[in-house]
Each structure stands twice: as structure tokens, then as C-alpha cells.
Amino acid sequence: RGIVGWCLNHKAVIVIISILLLAASVIQIPKLGLVMMPPSGETSIVLNVMLPEGTALKNTQETMLQWQYIAENEIPEAERKNIVVTAGSSGGMGDSGGSHTGTLELSLPSVENRSMTDNEIKDVLRAHFEMFPDAVISFSTTDQARMMTGSSDVSINFHGDNLEDLVASSERLIELVKTNIPEVLEFTSSHSNALPELELVLDRQKLFDLGLNTATIANELRSQIAGTTATTMTLNGETYDVVLQLREEDRDSAFDIDKIFITTATGAKIAFSSFGEVKKTTGPVSIYREDRVKTITLSGDIASGTAANFVQQQIEALVTDEMVLPEGVSTSTGGQMEMLTDMQDGLILVFI
């Protein structure tokens, strides 16, 4: 009764103490080992493989077939349902696409019908990453909660106007994280280098003299290099397309384009080199901007049992202690730590 009575007689003091204790609790949140979005059991695992820009589709297919063999032989059938492998893509959100990229997707049974966790299956695949030193390999999440928030466990943004400085800084941090923080898995960059392209430069005056136009040339090159379906045939009940195209050895280098003949309206055959030139160039680079400032985001997930906020602090410490950022380059926090900071700021506003 004495304590209760004292509290009732000193209400203002009790209210102030309660507010101070609550505020102190909020301030302590960043010091706790937290995981904002713990994995909840994925329905599939997607392995993304990015080979050096310009890698031929044939080589990408061979690499993805190796990954298919690894998955089929290293992951028990009881732990997976289907394996789908793709090589080459047209690009998508956050993906540069092209013949140098591929994916391997493992469809998984429900959590209660398998003995291996998502991370254990991923660890089986991670054990083979060193077999592909030239590839950038990462996992995509199919966890609906994480897909909705778009949040990686750890993330850091580089901002600035000079793209070369941003690329150099981000690549340096990736090296430091791989060397010093083994708890970070597949720490990758949102930036992709420009893809090599062949540009065909045409002499319009010569085209006019020869009676040619760009549409005719494009159709001829497409049919001879990519091939065109001339007809179909039926064999043993199966229908097949008959595709006409140049032999592989006649279309496997830029120099072969010069030797491709284009048919004019009069039936004459003119070599491409007579009116055009082949130049090696690069395609456009995707540049992400945040508040109109060029931005490169580095992100990754962390090993099981590791606190995201502690690892984020280690990454930011590497930037502070081990790097000298070029003038005009700044950093900001991303991933789960950004969510945690926003949540903390919101609580403080509520108290105010």
C-alpha cells in the first residue's frame, strides 16, 4: 500500500519516469540483434548467374547445364520437385539481361514435407561457387513478404554525379566485405556494365545508287544470320520447321557480316562491305537515380543466426575506416537497417 499510495500522490513523477524509460527503450533498439524480415520458408530457390558481358549464348548454356547437373546430383530428390534452367534473357526489372545471364530455379516441397531448410539447400549450391570464378552468382528470393518490401538483409547506397567514381567505390567495398565479413552472402551491385554491340553504319548515297533501303538490308541480314523458316515438314507424325541460315562458321564473327551479300531489286548481289561498315561499340548503361542523383546499391543477405543491424554496422565501419571516398560521393543506409531506422523515427514522433 505504501508504494501504491506514494505513486498515486506523485502522478507527475511517475509519468515522467515512464516516458524516460520508454524513450530509453526505443534508443536501445539499434543495439539489439535484430532481423526485421526473417525467412518464412520459400516455395522455390532461384539461382542467378551472370557471366562476363559479351559471353556467347552457347557458353552460357554450357554453364547452366553444369549447374543443372550439380543440382540434380547434390540435392536429394525428396528436397525438390522441379528444376528449370534458362540461359539468356531479354532483361527485366533490375536485370541487364543478355546472352551472358542464366537462372536455375528449384521448386521446393512445402516446409513440412522436406528435411532441409532453404539456407541448407542454398549452402549446397554455394559450395560450388568457386568453380565459376568469372561469374557473379546470387539468389533471388521468392519469400512473399520480402518481395513486397524489396528489402535485403543488408544494403548500402552510393550517391554522386560521377558514375566512374561510384563504380570504383562500390567495387572496392564489395572486395572489402567479401574479405572481412564472411557472414554476408552474395553481396552484389545494382550496376551493370554496358554490353558489347555491333553497330552497322550505312552509306546512304551508295544505298540510293544501288537501289537499296535499310528495311531490305535488315531483313536480309536477319534471315541469313538468325535464319528464316522456309517451310515445315512432317516426319513420323512430328512436324518440324525448316530453317534456312548461313553455316555457323560463316556467321560467328563481325568480319563475316562484311561478306554477306544483299540482293538488289534488279537481282544483283552486293557485298555488305560495298555500302556499309561494322563498328564495335557498347550499348547503353542502366543508371539508377535517387532524388535525381546517380545511385549504386550494394545488397546481400546474411547467414542464419546473424543479426542484420550488427552486420550493417560492420559494413559501414569498413566504409569509414578502410575507404577514402572520392569528392562528391556519399553513402546512405539501405536494407533492413533502413526499415529499422524509419521505425525508430516513427516511434519517436509518436512519443513527441
Coordinates of C-alpha atoms in Angstrom, one line a residue, residues 204-341:
R204 CA 23.1 6.4 -97.7
Q205 CA 24.3 7.8 -101.0
K206 CA 25.6 4.3 -102.0
L207 CA 22.3 2.8 -100.9
F208 CA 20.5 5.2 -103.2
D209 CA 22.8 4.4 -106.1
L210 CA 22.3 0.7 -105.6
G211 CA 18.5 0.9 -105.2
L212 CA 18.6 -0.4 -101.6
N213 CA 17.0 0.7 -98.4
T214 CA 17.5 -0.1 -94.7
A215 CA 14.5 -2.3 -94.4
T216 CA 15.7 -4.6 -97.2
I217 CA 19.2 -4.8 -95.6
A218 CA 17.8 -5.5 -92.2
N219 CA 15.6 -8.3 -93.5
E220 CA 18.4 -9.9 -95.5
L221 CA 20.8 -9.8 -92.5
R222 CA 18.2 -11.2 -90.1
S223 CA 17.3 -14.1 -92.4
Q224 CA 20.9 -15.1 -93.1
I225 CA 22.2 -14.7 -89.5
A226 CA 19.2 -15.6 -87.3
G227 CA 17.6 -17.7 -90.0
T228 CA 14.1 -17.8 -91.5
T229 CA 11.5 -20.6 -91.6
A230 CA 11.2 -21.6 -95.2
T231 CA 8.7 -24.4 -94.8
T232 CA 7.6 -27.2 -92.5
M233 CA 7.9 -31.0 -92.9
T234 CA 6.3 -33.9 -91.2
L235 CA 8.3 -36.9 -90.2
N236 CA 7.0 -39.9 -88.2
G237 CA 4.0 -37.8 -87.1
E238 CA 6.2 -34.9 -85.8
T239 CA 6.1 -31.5 -87.6
Y240 CA 9.4 -29.7 -87.9
D241 CA 10.3 -26.2 -89.1
V242 CA 12.9 -26.0 -91.9
V243 CA 15.1 -23.0 -91.1
L244 CA 17.5 -21.6 -93.7
Q245 CA 20.5 -19.7 -92.4
L246 CA 24.2 -19.3 -93.0
R247 CA 26.5 -22.0 -91.7
E248 CA 27.8 -21.3 -88.2
E249 CA 31.4 -20.7 -89.4
D250 CA 30.0 -18.1 -91.8
R251 CA 28.3 -16.0 -89.1
D252 CA 30.4 -16.3 -86.0
S253 CA 32.4 -13.1 -86.2
A254 CA 31.9 -9.4 -87.0
F255 CA 34.1 -9.8 -90.1
D256 CA 31.5 -12.3 -91.6
I257 CA 28.9 -9.5 -91.9
D258 CA 31.1 -7.7 -94.5
K259 CA 30.9 -10.8 -96.7
I260 CA 27.1 -11.2 -96.6
F261 CA 25.5 -10.5 -100.0
I262 CA 22.4 -8.4 -100.3
T263 CA 20.1 -8.9 -103.3
T264 CA 19.0 -5.7 -105.0
A265 CA 15.7 -5.1 -106.9
T266 CA 17.4 -6.0 -110.1
G267 CA 18.6 -9.3 -108.8
A268 CA 22.3 -8.3 -108.4
K269 CA 24.1 -9.4 -105.3
I270 CA 26.2 -6.8 -103.5
A271 CA 28.5 -7.4 -100.5
F272 CA 27.7 -5.5 -97.3
S273 CA 31.2 -4.1 -97.3
S274 CA 30.3 -2.2 -100.5
F275 CA 28.0 0.2 -98.8
G276 CA 28.3 -0.4 -95.0
E277 CA 30.8 -0.6 -92.2
V278 CA 30.7 -2.7 -89.0
K279 CA 31.8 -1.0 -85.8
K280 CA 32.3 -2.5 -82.3
T281 CA 30.6 -0.4 -79.6
T282 CA 28.7 -0.8 -76.4
G283 CA 25.1 -0.5 -75.5
P284 CA 23.5 2.0 -73.1
V285 CA 24.2 1.6 -69.3
S286 CA 21.3 1.5 -66.9
I287 CA 21.7 4.3 -64.4
Y288 CA 19.6 4.3 -61.3
R289 CA 18.8 7.7 -59.7
E290 CA 17.5 8.6 -56.3
D291 CA 16.2 12.1 -55.9
R292 CA 17.8 12.8 -59.3
V293 CA 21.3 11.7 -58.1
K294 CA 23.1 8.7 -59.6
T295 CA 22.9 5.8 -57.2
I296 CA 24.5 2.4 -57.0
T297 CA 23.1 0.0 -54.4
L298 CA 25.0 -2.9 -52.9
S299 CA 22.9 -5.5 -51.2
G300 CA 23.1 -9.0 -49.8
D301 CA 21.7 -11.5 -47.3
I302 CA 23.3 -12.8 -44.2
A303 CA 24.0 -16.2 -42.7
S304 CA 21.4 -17.8 -40.4
G305 CA 21.7 -16.7 -36.8
T306 CA 23.3 -13.4 -37.7
A307 CA 21.8 -10.0 -36.7
A308 CA 21.3 -7.7 -39.7
N309 CA 21.9 -4.5 -37.8
F310 CA 25.2 -5.7 -36.4
V311 CA 26.4 -6.7 -39.9
Q312 CA 25.2 -3.4 -41.4
Q313 CA 27.3 -1.6 -38.8
Q314 CA 30.4 -3.6 -39.8
I315 CA 29.8 -2.7 -43.4
E316 CA 29.5 1.0 -42.6
A317 CA 32.6 0.7 -40.5
L318 CA 34.6 -0.6 -43.5
V319 CA 33.5 2.4 -45.5
T320 CA 34.6 4.8 -42.7
D321 CA 37.9 3.1 -41.7
E322 CA 39.1 1.4 -44.9
M323 CA 37.9 3.7 -47.8
V324 CA 38.6 7.2 -48.9
L325 CA 35.5 8.2 -50.9
P326 CA 36.1 10.5 -53.9
E327 CA 34.8 14.0 -53.7
G328 CA 31.1 14.2 -54.4
V329 CA 30.4 10.6 -53.4
S330 CA 28.3 9.9 -50.3
T331 CA 26.6 6.8 -48.8
S332 CA 23.3 6.0 -47.1
T333 CA 21.9 3.0 -45.3
G334 CA 19.5 0.6 -47.0
G335 CA 18.0 -2.8 -46.4
Q336 CA 16.6 -3.9 -43.1
M337 CA 18.6 -1.3 -41.2
E338 CA 16.8 1.5 -43.1
M339 CA 13.5 -0.1 -42.2
L340 CA 14.7 -0.2 -38.5
T341 CA 15.7 3.5 -38.6

